Short mmCIF file of C-alpha atoms in Angstrom, two decimals:
data_model
loop_
_atom_site.label_atom_id
_atom_site.label_comp_id
_atom_site.label_asym_id
_atom_site.label_seq_id
_atom_site.Cartn_x
_atom_site.Cartn_y
_atom_site.Cartn_z
CA MET X 1 -1.53 -7.23 -45.05
CA ASP X 2 1.79 -9.36 -44.47
CA LEU X 3 3.73 -6.24 -43.28
CA PHE X 4 0.72 -5.67 -41.12
CA ALA X 5 0.72 -8.85 -39.43
CA GLN X 6 4.74 -8.75 -39.06
CA LEU X 7 4.57 -5.43 -37.35
CA LEU X 8 1.92 -6.59 -34.95
CA VAL X 9 3.82 -9.76 -33.72
CA ASN X 10 6.75 -7.33 -33.71
CA GLY X 11 4.88 -4.95 -31.28
CA VAL X 12 3.55 -7.79 -29.04
CA ILE X 13 7.14 -9.02 -28.45
CA ALA X 14 8.58 -5.71 -28.11
CA GLY X 15 5.20 -4.99 -25.78
CA SER X 16 5.54 -7.99 -23.73
CA LEU X 17 9.11 -7.02 -22.42
CA TYR X 18 8.08 -3.29 -21.98
CA ALA X 19 5.34 -5.26 -19.90
CA LEU X 20 7.89 -6.82 -17.49
CA VAL X 21 9.66 -3.44 -16.85
CA ALA X 22 6.45 -1.45 -16.63
CA CYS X 23 4.52 -3.89 -14.18
CA SER X 24 7.49 -4.25 -11.85
CA PHE X 25 8.15 -0.11 -11.90
CA GLY X 26 4.41 0.10 -11.61
CA LEU X 27 4.65 -2.34 -8.44
CA ILE X 28 7.18 -0.59 -6.63
CA LEU X 29 5.59 2.93 -7.43
CA GLY X 30 2.01 1.77 -6.60
CA THR X 31 3.42 0.39 -3.19
CA THR X 32 6.22 2.49 -1.95
CA GLY X 33 5.17 5.59 -3.81
CA THR X 34 8.49 5.79 -4.78
CA PHE X 35 9.18 7.08 -8.58
CA HIS X 36 12.09 4.90 -9.13
CA PHE X 37 14.00 6.14 -11.76
CA ALA X 38 17.05 4.33 -10.80
CA HIS X 39 15.25 0.99 -11.66
CA GLY X 40 16.84 1.65 -15.32
CA VAL X 41 20.18 0.55 -13.80
CA VAL X 42 18.68 -2.22 -11.83
CA PHE X 43 17.45 -3.41 -15.25
CA ALA X 44 20.88 -3.16 -17.08
CA ALA X 45 22.40 -4.87 -13.80
CA GLY X 46 20.54 -7.78 -14.41
CA ALA X 47 21.74 -7.92 -17.97
CA TYR X 48 25.18 -7.34 -16.80
CA GLY X 49 25.06 -9.64 -14.18
CA ALA X 50 24.32 -12.87 -16.41
CA TYR X 51 26.92 -11.30 -19.06
CA PHE X 52 29.42 -11.58 -16.09
CA ALA X 53 28.76 -14.72 -15.06
CA ALA X 54 28.50 -16.29 -18.32
CA GLY X 55 31.64 -15.10 -18.91
CA ARG X 56 33.13 -16.77 -16.28
CA GLY X 57 31.96 -20.01 -17.72
CA LEU X 58 28.64 -20.60 -15.76
CA PRO X 59 26.13 -22.04 -17.80
CA LEU X 60 23.21 -19.57 -19.54
CA TRP X 61 20.35 -21.02 -17.10
CA ALA X 62 22.92 -20.09 -14.06
CA ALA X 63 24.14 -17.06 -15.68
CA VAL X 64 20.42 -15.83 -16.05
CA GLY X 65 19.83 -16.90 -12.59
CA VAL X 66 22.90 -14.81 -11.22
CA GLY X 67 21.64 -11.91 -13.25
CA ILE X 68 18.10 -12.06 -11.73
CA ALA X 69 19.46 -12.59 -8.15
CA GLY X 70 22.28 -9.36 -8.85
CA ALA X 71 19.33 -7.10 -9.97
CA ALA X 72 17.36 -7.84 -6.78
CA LEU X 73 20.28 -7.24 -4.71
CA VAL X 74 21.00 -3.61 -6.53
CA GLY X 75 17.34 -2.99 -5.89
CA VAL X 76 17.40 -3.70 -2.26
CA LEU X 77 20.50 -1.84 -1.90
CA ILE X 78 19.22 1.47 -3.35
CA GLU X 79 15.73 1.06 -1.28
CA VAL X 80 18.10 0.75 1.84
CA VAL X 81 21.07 3.16 0.96
CA VAL X 82 19.38 5.89 -0.99
CA TYR X 83 15.37 5.95 -0.29
CA ARG X 84 14.90 4.63 3.20
CA PRO X 85 17.09 7.39 4.70
CA LEU X 86 15.31 9.93 2.72
CA ARG X 87 12.06 9.10 3.80
CA LYS X 88 13.29 8.94 7.55
CA ILE X 89 14.15 12.88 7.20
CA SER X 90 10.59 13.34 5.36
CA ALA X 91 12.24 14.29 2.06
CA SER X 92 9.80 15.70 -0.47
CA PRO X 93 9.07 13.38 -3.61
CA LEU X 94 10.55 15.52 -5.50
CA VAL X 95 14.19 15.02 -3.75
CA ILE X 96 13.61 11.42 -3.45
CA LEU X 97 12.97 11.50 -7.66
CA ILE X 98 16.25 13.72 -8.09
CA ALA X 99 18.02 11.22 -5.94
CA SER X 100 16.76 8.13 -8.01
CA LEU X 101 17.96 9.92 -11.05
CA GLY X 102 21.45 10.68 -9.53
CA THR X 103 21.85 6.90 -8.38
CA LEU X 104 20.94 5.78 -11.94
CA ILE X 105 23.19 8.07 -13.47
CA VAL X 106 26.07 6.89 -10.99
CA LEU X 107 25.55 3.49 -11.12
CA GLU X 108 25.25 3.22 -14.89
CA ASN X 109 28.58 5.20 -15.49
CA ALA X 110 29.97 2.46 -12.85
CA ILE X 111 28.79 -0.21 -15.11
CA ALA X 112 30.60 1.54 -18.15
CA ILE X 113 33.54 1.66 -16.53
CA GLY X 114 33.45 -2.02 -15.40
CA PHE X 115 32.40 -3.39 -18.76
CA SER X 116 33.02 -0.36 -21.25
CA THR X 117 30.29 1.36 -23.19
CA ASP X 118 30.61 -1.16 -26.39
CA ALA X 119 27.21 -3.42 -27.01
CA LYS X 120 27.58 -6.61 -25.30
CA VAL X 121 25.81 -9.97 -26.39
CA LEU X 122 24.94 -12.95 -24.36
CA GLU X 123 25.56 -15.87 -26.35
CA GLY X 124 24.28 -19.40 -25.69
CA PHE X 125 20.92 -19.13 -26.80
CA PRO X 126 19.49 -21.78 -29.21
CA ARG X 127 17.50 -19.42 -31.46
CA LYS X 128 16.14 -20.76 -34.58
CA GLY X 129 13.97 -18.83 -37.23
CA VAL X 130 10.40 -19.50 -37.47
CA ILE X 131 8.02 -18.29 -40.32
CA ILE X 132 4.08 -18.75 -39.68
CA GLY X 133 1.69 -17.16 -42.58
CA GLY X 134 4.30 -14.97 -43.76
CA VAL X 135 5.27 -13.79 -40.45
CA GLY X 136 8.77 -14.46 -39.04
CA PHE X 137 10.06 -14.49 -35.52
CA THR X 138 12.80 -16.59 -33.51
CA THR X 139 12.53 -18.89 -30.90
CA LEU X 140 13.93 -16.34 -28.53
CA HIS X 141 11.10 -14.15 -29.51
CA VAL X 142 8.87 -16.84 -28.48
CA THR X 143 10.55 -17.04 -25.30
CA MET X 144 10.35 -13.38 -24.77
CA VAL X 145 6.36 -13.44 -24.94
CA ALA X 146 6.18 -17.00 -22.75
CA VAL X 147 8.50 -15.16 -19.95
CA SER X 148 6.56 -12.42 -19.86
CA LEU X 149 3.29 -14.08 -19.70
CA VAL X 150 4.49 -16.45 -16.84
CA VAL X 151 5.89 -13.62 -14.81
CA PHE X 152 3.02 -11.53 -15.19
CA LEU X 153 0.37 -14.16 -14.37
CA GLY X 154 2.41 -15.35 -11.57
CA LEU X 155 2.87 -12.01 -10.04
CA LEU X 156 -1.16 -11.36 -10.17
CA ALA X 157 -1.64 -14.78 -8.51
CA PHE X 158 1.37 -14.23 -6.01
CA LEU X 159 -0.43 -10.68 -5.28
CA HIS X 160 -4.01 -12.23 -5.06
CA TRP X 161 -3.77 -15.40 -3.11
CA THR X 162 -0.79 -15.46 -0.80
CA ARG X 163 -1.13 -13.74 2.71
CA THR X 164 2.31 -11.69 1.77
CA GLY X 165 0.54 -10.58 -1.49
CA ARG X 166 -2.26 -9.66 0.27
CA ALA X 167 -0.03 -7.46 2.73
CA ILE X 168 1.67 -5.92 -0.13
CA ARG X 169 -1.49 -4.56 -1.72
CA ALA X 170 -2.68 -3.40 1.71
CA VAL X 171 0.47 -1.29 1.87
CA ALA X 172 -0.34 0.05 -1.60
CA THR X 173 -3.52 0.73 -0.37
CA SER X 174 -2.92 2.45 2.84
CA PRO X 175 0.43 2.20 4.96
CA GLU X 176 -0.86 3.66 8.02
CA MET X 177 -3.85 1.30 7.88
CA ALA X 178 -1.29 -1.81 7.24
CA GLU X 179 0.84 -0.65 10.43
CA ILE X 180 -2.29 -0.81 12.36
CA VAL X 181 -3.03 -4.26 11.43
CA GLY X 182 0.59 -5.09 12.52
CA ILE X 183 1.87 -5.29 8.77
CA ASP X 184 5.83 -4.33 8.94
CA THR X 185 5.68 -1.63 6.04
CA GLY X 186 9.39 -1.22 5.82
CA ARG X 187 9.93 -4.99 5.30
CA VAL X 188 7.16 -4.99 2.65
CA PHE X 189 8.78 -2.08 0.86
CA LEU X 190 12.20 -4.27 0.82
CA LEU X 191 10.14 -7.32 -0.72
CA VAL X 192 8.56 -5.14 -3.41
CA PHE X 193 12.22 -3.81 -4.23
CA ALA X 194 13.20 -7.23 -4.60
CA ILE X 195 10.57 -8.76 -6.41
CA GLY X 196 10.10 -5.56 -8.47
CA SER X 197 14.21 -5.77 -9.53
CA ALA X 198 13.70 -9.58 -10.14
CA MET X 199 11.25 -9.19 -12.46
CA ALA X 200 12.65 -6.53 -14.54
CA ALA X 201 16.04 -8.55 -14.84
CA PRO X 202 14.83 -11.32 -17.29
CA ALA X 203 13.43 -8.45 -19.99
CA ALA X 204 17.25 -7.04 -19.96
CA ILE X 205 18.79 -10.39 -20.15
CA LEU X 206 16.73 -11.34 -23.14
CA ILE X 207 17.21 -7.85 -24.91
CA MET X 208 21.00 -8.77 -24.65
CA MET X 209 20.50 -12.21 -25.76
CA ASP X 210 18.75 -10.58 -28.69
CA ARG X 211 20.36 -7.63 -29.95
CA GLY X 212 22.78 -6.85 -27.23
CA GLY X 213 22.96 -4.50 -24.44
CA THR X 214 24.70 -1.15 -23.37
CA PRO X 215 25.34 0.40 -19.81
CA ASP X 216 22.50 2.94 -20.84
CA MET X 217 20.15 0.32 -22.07
CA GLY X 218 17.67 1.26 -18.62
CA MET X 219 17.06 4.70 -19.50
CA GLU X 220 14.98 3.83 -22.43
CA ALA X 221 13.01 0.97 -20.64
CA ILE X 222 12.16 3.09 -17.84
CA LEU X 223 10.89 5.97 -19.97
CA ILE X 224 8.65 3.48 -21.71
CA ALA X 225 7.72 1.80 -18.44
CA ALA X 226 6.85 5.16 -16.80
CA ILE X 227 4.46 5.95 -19.57
CA ALA X 228 3.21 2.17 -19.68
CA VAL X 229 2.21 2.75 -16.21
CA ILE X 230 0.59 6.15 -16.65
CA VAL X 231 -1.42 4.86 -19.51
CA GLY X 232 -2.72 1.76 -17.74
CA GLY X 233 -3.25 3.62 -14.35
CA ILE X 234 -0.86 3.90 -11.56
CA GLY X 235 -1.58 1.37 -9.24
CA SER X 236 -2.88 -1.20 -11.63
CA VAL X 237 -0.43 -4.03 -12.48
CA PRO X 238 -2.83 -5.30 -15.28
CA GLY X 239 -3.07 -1.86 -16.41
CA ALA X 240 0.64 -1.42 -16.66
CA ALA X 241 1.10 -4.58 -18.52
CA LEU X 242 -1.85 -3.26 -21.00
CA GLY X 243 -0.34 0.30 -21.35
CA ALA X 244 2.91 -1.51 -22.06
CA LEU X 245 1.38 -3.80 -24.75
CA ILE X 246 -0.45 -0.82 -26.39
CA ILE X 247 2.94 1.27 -26.59
CA GLY X 248 4.62 -1.54 -28.44
CA VAL X 249 2.22 -2.27 -31.03
CA ALA X 250 1.45 1.37 -32.07
CA GLN X 251 5.24 2.09 -31.92
CA ASN X 252 5.62 -1.10 -34.19
CA LEU X 253 2.78 -0.24 -36.52
CA GLY X 254 3.53 3.52 -36.55
CA VAL X 255 6.62 2.31 -38.80
CA MET X 256 4.18 1.64 -41.41
CA GLN X 257 3.44 5.43 -41.69
CA ILE X 258 6.46 7.48 -40.15
CA PRO X 259 10.27 7.07 -39.92
CA SER X 260 11.12 4.02 -37.14
CA GLU X 261 13.32 7.19 -35.47
CA TRP X 262 9.95 8.67 -34.31
CA GLN X 263 9.04 5.34 -32.28
CA ALA X 264 9.68 7.12 -28.80
CA ALA X 265 7.51 10.09 -30.03
CA ILE X 266 4.87 7.67 -30.67
CA ALA X 267 5.03 6.50 -27.03
CA PHE X 268 4.72 9.83 -25.70
CA GLY X 269 1.57 10.48 -28.06
CA VAL X 270 0.04 7.30 -26.51
CA LEU X 271 0.50 8.90 -23.21
CA LEU X 272 -0.91 12.25 -24.20
CA VAL X 273 -3.86 11.07 -25.94
CA VAL X 274 -4.72 8.82 -22.63
CA VAL X 275 -4.12 11.61 -20.20
CA ILE X 276 -6.21 13.96 -21.73
CA LEU X 277 -9.03 11.35 -22.42
CA ARG X 278 -8.63 9.51 -19.22
CA PRO X 279 -6.58 11.20 -16.77
CA HIS X 280 -6.62 8.22 -14.28
CA GLY X 281 -5.33 5.67 -16.90
CA LEU X 282 -7.08 2.90 -18.64
CA LEU X 283 -7.75 0.60 -15.84
CA GLY X 284 -7.06 3.27 -13.20
CA LYS X 285 -9.76 3.14 -10.13
CA LYS X 286 -12.67 5.65 -10.39
CA LEU X 287 -14.60 4.55 -6.99
CA LYS X 288 -18.25 5.14 -6.78
CA LYS X 289 -19.94 4.31 -3.53
CA ALA X 290 -23.12 1.93 -3.36
CA GLU X 291 -26.18 2.70 -1.23
CA ILE X 292 -26.83 0.98 2.17
CA MET M 1 -6.30 -0.65 35.14
CA LEU M 2 -6.16 -2.06 31.36
CA ILE M 3 -4.32 1.29 30.27
CA GLU M 4 -3.11 4.04 31.78
CA ALA M 5 -1.15 7.28 30.47
CA ALA M 6 0.72 9.35 32.90
CA ASP M 7 1.87 13.34 31.84
CA LEU M 8 2.01 11.97 28.33
CA VAL M 9 3.63 14.48 26.03
CA ALA M 10 3.52 14.07 22.34
CA GLY M 11 3.21 15.75 19.05
CA TYR M 12 4.05 15.65 15.07
CA GLY M 13 7.88 16.74 14.62
CA THR M 14 8.92 19.32 16.57
CA LYS M 15 5.07 20.62 17.12
CA GLN M 16 3.98 19.36 20.38
CA GLU M 17 0.18 18.53 20.99
CA LEU M 18 -0.22 16.64 23.88
CA HIS M 19 1.27 18.59 27.21
CA GLY M 20 1.16 16.08 30.23
CA VAL M 21 -2.07 13.87 29.44
CA SER M 22 -3.10 11.52 32.23
CA LEU M 23 -5.95 8.86 31.60
CA ARG M 24 -7.01 5.60 32.52
CA VAL M 25 -9.52 2.95 30.83
CA ALA M 26 -10.67 -0.25 32.93
CA ALA M 27 -11.41 -3.46 31.54
CA GLY M 28 -14.73 -3.74 30.06
CA GLU M 29 -15.59 -0.36 30.18
CA ILE M 30 -16.40 2.52 27.63
CA VAL M 31 -14.90 5.88 27.96
CA ALA M 32 -15.44 8.80 25.88
CA LEU M 33 -12.95 11.35 25.03
CA ILE M 34 -14.29 14.60 23.78
CA GLY M 35 -13.21 18.02 22.82
CA HIS M 36 -13.11 20.43 20.26
CA ASN M 37 -10.85 20.00 16.66
CA GLY M 38 -7.38 20.43 17.39
CA ALA M 39 -7.66 19.51 21.15
CA GLY M 40 -5.18 16.55 20.80
CA LYS M 41 -7.64 13.53 20.92
CA THR M 42 -6.73 11.87 17.87
CA THR M 43 -2.76 12.47 18.86
CA LEU M 44 -3.50 10.95 21.89
CA LEU M 45 -5.27 7.65 20.78
CA LYS M 46 -2.25 7.18 18.17
CA THR M 47 0.29 7.79 20.93
CA LEU M 48 -1.41 5.22 23.42
CA PHE M 49 -1.55 2.93 19.92
CA GLY M 50 2.39 3.09 19.12
CA LEU M 51 1.69 4.98 15.76
CA LEU M 52 3.38 8.01 17.13
CA PRO M 53 6.18 8.46 19.65
CA ALA M 54 5.71 9.70 23.16
CA LEU M 55 8.14 12.50 23.93
CA GLY M 56 7.40 12.32 27.49
CA GLY M 57 5.41 10.57 30.33
CA GLU M 58 4.50 6.90 30.25
CA VAL M 59 1.54 4.61 28.79
CA ARG M 60 1.30 1.30 30.89
CA TYR M 61 -1.04 -1.75 29.35
CA GLY M 62 -2.07 -4.10 31.80
CA GLY M 63 0.32 -2.70 34.28
CA ARG M 64 3.35 -3.15 32.13
CA PRO M 65 4.87 0.05 30.54
CA ILE M 66 4.42 -0.04 26.53
CA THR M 67 5.58 3.48 25.89
CA GLY M 68 7.09 3.71 22.53
CA ARG M 69 6.30 0.32 21.76
CA ARG M 70 5.43 -0.35 18.02
CA ALA M 71 2.00 -0.69 17.05
CA ALA M 72 2.36 -4.17 15.60
CA LEU M 73 3.55 -5.53 18.81
CA ASN M 74 0.61 -3.74 20.59
CA VAL M 75 -1.84 -5.15 18.29
CA ARG M 76 -0.70 -8.84 19.16
CA ASP M 77 -1.08 -7.80 22.69
CA GLY M 78 -4.78 -6.91 22.47
CA LEU M 79 -4.70 -3.14 21.38
CA SER M 80 -6.94 -2.20 18.53
CA PHE M 81 -7.28 0.98 16.83
CA VAL M 82 -9.90 2.24 14.31
CA PRO M 83 -8.76 5.55 12.61
CA GLN M 84 -10.73 8.26 11.47
CA GLY M 85 -12.18 8.29 7.96
CA HIS M 86 -11.06 5.11 6.27
CA GLY M 87 -10.24 2.21 8.65
CA ILE M 88 -10.36 0.07 5.98
CA PHE M 89 -8.21 -1.15 2.80
CA THR M 90 -10.24 0.49 0.12
CA ASP M 91 -8.88 -1.61 -2.74
CA LEU M 92 -9.05 -4.86 -1.42
CA THR M 93 -12.63 -7.03 -0.73
CA VAL M 94 -14.12 -7.23 2.49
CA GLY M 95 -13.12 -10.98 2.93
CA GLU M 96 -9.53 -9.86 2.54
CA ASN M 97 -10.08 -6.94 4.79
CA LEU M 98 -11.20 -9.11 7.58
CA GLU M 99 -8.21 -11.69 6.91
CA LEU M 100 -5.68 -8.89 7.00
CA GLY M 101 -7.07 -8.13 10.72
CA GLY M 102 -5.51 -11.45 11.50
CA TYR M 103 -2.16 -10.73 9.75
CA SER M 104 -0.29 -10.00 13.19
CA VAL M 105 -0.78 -13.68 14.36
CA GLY M 106 -0.72 -15.34 10.99
CA ALA M 107 -4.47 -15.99 9.97
CA ALA M 108 -7.68 -15.00 11.45
CA ASP M 109 -9.39 -17.36 13.56
CA PRO M 110 -12.60 -18.91 11.81
CA ASP M 111 -14.66 -18.64 14.62
CA ARG M 112 -13.64 -15.09 15.66
CA LEU M 113 -14.76 -14.06 11.85
CA ALA M 114 -17.98 -16.00 12.25
CA ALA M 115 -18.56 -13.80 15.12
CA ILE M 116 -17.83 -10.80 13.26
CA HIS M 117 -20.15 -11.64 10.62
CA ASP M 118 -22.96 -12.43 13.16
CA LEU M 119 -22.80 -8.98 14.62
CA PHE M 120 -22.49 -7.54 11.18
CA PRO M 121 -24.35 -9.79 8.58
CA ILE M 122 -23.65 -7.51 5.69
CA LEU M 123 -20.21 -8.03 5.85
CA LYS M 124 -20.69 -11.87 5.25
CA GLU M 125 -23.18 -10.81 2.29
CA ARG M 126 -20.70 -8.46 0.67
CA GLN M 127 -17.43 -10.59 1.28
CA ASP M 128 -16.46 -10.34 -2.42
CA GLN M 129 -17.18 -6.98 -3.00
CA ARG M 130 -14.21 -4.30 -3.19
CA ALA M 131 -14.50 -2.26 0.48
CA GLY M 132 -13.98 1.21 -1.29
CA THR M 133 -17.63 0.47 -3.05
CA LEU M 134 -19.48 -0.04 0.10
CA SER M 135 -21.79 2.82 1.82
CA GLY M 136 -20.15 5.14 4.64
CA GLY M 137 -22.12 2.88 6.94
CA GLN M 138 -20.80 -0.42 5.66
CA GLN M 139 -17.16 1.11 5.55
CA GLN M 140 -17.72 1.86 9.21
CA MET M 141 -19.00 -1.65 9.93
CA LEU M 142 -15.64 -3.34 8.36
CA ALA M 143 -13.56 -1.02 10.22
CA LEU M 144 -15.06 -2.15 13.21
CA GLY M 145 -15.08 -5.70 12.25
CA LEU M 146 -11.35 -5.45 11.05
CA ALA M 147 -10.40 -4.39 14.58
CA LEU M 148 -12.36 -7.04 16.02
CA VAL M 149 -10.78 -10.20 14.35
CA LEU M 150 -8.09 -10.37 17.13
CA ARG M 151 -10.89 -9.89 20.08
CA PRO M 152 -9.06 -7.14 21.47
CA LYS M 153 -9.13 -6.15 25.07
CA LEU M 154 -9.19 -2.37 24.07
CA LEU M 155 -10.39 -0.74 21.07
CA LEU M 156 -9.20 2.96 20.42
CA LEU M 157 -11.87 4.33 18.20
CA ASP M 158 -11.53 7.89 16.51
CA GLU M 159 -14.60 9.56 15.43
CA PRO M 160 -16.50 6.62 13.81
CA SER M 161 -19.44 8.43 12.90
CA LEU M 162 -17.34 11.08 10.98
CA GLY M 163 -19.53 11.87 7.64
CA LEU M 164 -22.33 9.66 8.24
CA ALA M 165 -25.87 10.48 7.95
CA PRO M 166 -27.66 10.87 11.87
CA VAL M 167 -29.44 7.63 11.32
CA LEU M 168 -26.07 6.03 10.85
CA VAL M 169 -24.33 7.62 13.65
CA GLN M 170 -26.81 6.22 16.17
CA ARG M 171 -26.38 2.57 14.50
CA VAL M 172 -22.63 2.47 14.47
CA LEU M 173 -22.88 3.92 18.20
CA GLU M 174 -25.04 1.08 18.98
CA SER M 175 -22.75 -1.62 17.39
CA VAL M 176 -20.05 -0.09 19.76
CA GLN M 177 -22.14 -0.70 22.61
CA GLU M 178 -22.93 -4.12 21.46
CA ILE M 179 -19.31 -5.03 20.99
CA ASN M 180 -18.77 -3.85 24.58
CA ARG M 181 -21.68 -5.88 25.78
CA ARG M 182 -20.89 -9.04 23.47
CA PHE M 183 -17.23 -9.45 24.07
CA GLY M 184 -16.37 -7.43 27.05
CA THR M 185 -13.95 -5.08 25.04
CA ALA M 186 -13.13 -1.98 26.67
CA VAL M 187 -13.54 1.04 24.13
CA LEU M 188 -11.81 4.59 24.49
CA LEU M 189 -14.37 6.50 22.11
CA VAL M 190 -13.23 9.97 20.57
CA GLU M 191 -16.52 11.36 19.20
CA GLN M 192 -18.11 14.59 17.71
CA ASN M 193 -21.70 13.51 18.59
CA VAL M 194 -21.01 14.19 22.20
CA LYS M 195 -24.31 13.41 23.77
CA GLN M 196 -25.00 10.10 21.98
CA ALA M 197 -21.13 9.31 22.88
CA LEU M 198 -22.08 9.98 26.61
CA ARG M 199 -25.17 7.84 26.29
CA ILE M 200 -23.32 4.87 25.70
CA ALA M 201 -19.95 5.66 27.55
CA GLY M 202 -19.96 5.03 31.53
CA ARG M 203 -16.63 7.73 32.14
CA VAL M 204 -16.06 10.82 30.41
CA TYR M 205 -12.85 12.85 29.81
CA VAL M 206 -12.84 16.40 28.04
CA MET M 207 -9.45 17.50 26.41
CA LYS M 208 -8.72 21.02 25.57
CA VAL M 209 -5.49 22.30 23.99
CA GLY M 210 -3.67 19.03 24.63
CA GLN M 211 -4.49 18.67 27.94
CA ILE M 212 -7.43 16.92 29.99
CA SER M 213 -9.50 19.65 31.33
CA LEU M 214 -12.35 17.48 33.22
CA GLU M 215 -13.04 13.96 34.19
CA ASP M 216 -16.43 12.59 35.25
CA ARG M 217 -19.09 9.97 34.87
CA ALA M 218 -20.69 10.51 31.63
CA GLU M 219 -24.24 10.64 33.29
CA ALA M 220 -23.43 13.24 35.42
CA LEU M 221 -21.91 15.31 32.59
CA LEU M 222 -24.89 14.69 30.32
CA ALA M 223 -27.00 16.10 33.05
CA ARG M 224 -25.15 19.54 33.32
CA ARG M 225 -26.74 22.46 31.79
CA ASP M 226 -23.18 23.94 31.11
CA LEU M 227 -21.99 21.02 28.85
CA TRP M 228 -21.35 22.96 25.97
CA GLN M 229 -19.60 25.48 27.78
CA LEU M 230 -17.15 22.85 29.07
CA PHE M 231 -15.14 22.73 26.07
#
């Protein structure tokens, strides 16, 4: 029972970090229609930005700020330099996907050239161990869950209760209608890339604090995020978070029965089951018209 | 003249759909634009509104040239467009849709929203309902309401009755007439239900393969026995 509880808590911790990346990836995909694989390197850029700033003597909170701002900047630059010109010439989604993968590989290697491929750990977080009812975790793990929850709720509040948030949802629903009511879709795309990129950075920074990070740390994160978005239902931010939590918990509980190196297979297993049983995802839309 | 197009040429990419279209709509009038599928009616509305670039010719609005001006600026200047099919945001609530109607000027004017609720009371009753779950007729009312939030001078309507049951077609076209009467909004109406469109319009243009083939009073066209041979 203790093992089950421990693995469940581990699953929630992992799931909450996955949720940050999945919600940000899902926000960009749902609004701009871009399968933004390069989000993986934006994720890594957040962690390395914070690591770089901390190495220059900045206090940890300021280094975290630099990492988040750096990730937002990289995300926006990718939109402006890579995706926007491709959309302008009506490039197919496949071409944009390949360009995204190419960007991921090029920038990942650029980070490796700058920082080497050795794992880097961001020090300075006051980490303490806690044991409650036989389940152990650290203050960093509590921070991971809390940050994820705050960012997730903040995003939902922003999307539903602000004028700009409604404009983002409008563009996600129908870019043409958005233009018809006077929304600048290009500006909304930029904003979504900035917000999505800034959202992914805290997860990367926390991972670098916990177990260290390498230049390719974004690859696994983006794969899990993509699976979580499909499991939860494309276009649904709560769906992406739910999908991420399910994958995190399933991967960790799965360790009770199968070796841990099969964790990635568990994520794809969840994807397969959901796609077969509910192709539009757990919280994906299935509209039914009412009678007049 | 409220809007005037002269020798307008437009299309999608390299495919030209309009071959020198000239048309005008005066303030407060309803003008019908009829023609077969593929005649270029939708392309014309999109070009007038600024969603498609003009490849040649000129569009003047209120006497000033607006050719190639972005749709967002035209909206602020009193032009409004209801596209074919879903002229709404299906994932947002009815209330959020109407609020977005005022996006380009900051926020929707409460008095104007009240006037829209007065015209379509169902939109107030269904304020918190997701727009995509409304019936076809209600969605069309919402599309009209959304287009009216800024109290436009000219409404470009692209087949508002598309996909609706006959009884609802009549209701939607009556709403268009009511909008024109109540708010003095000029309407350029593209409609497949030709006779019903002609009954509410003052003038009519017939389009054929990207050109205006006929311009007449709607009443006169309605009386012609060879109406169906005209397009």
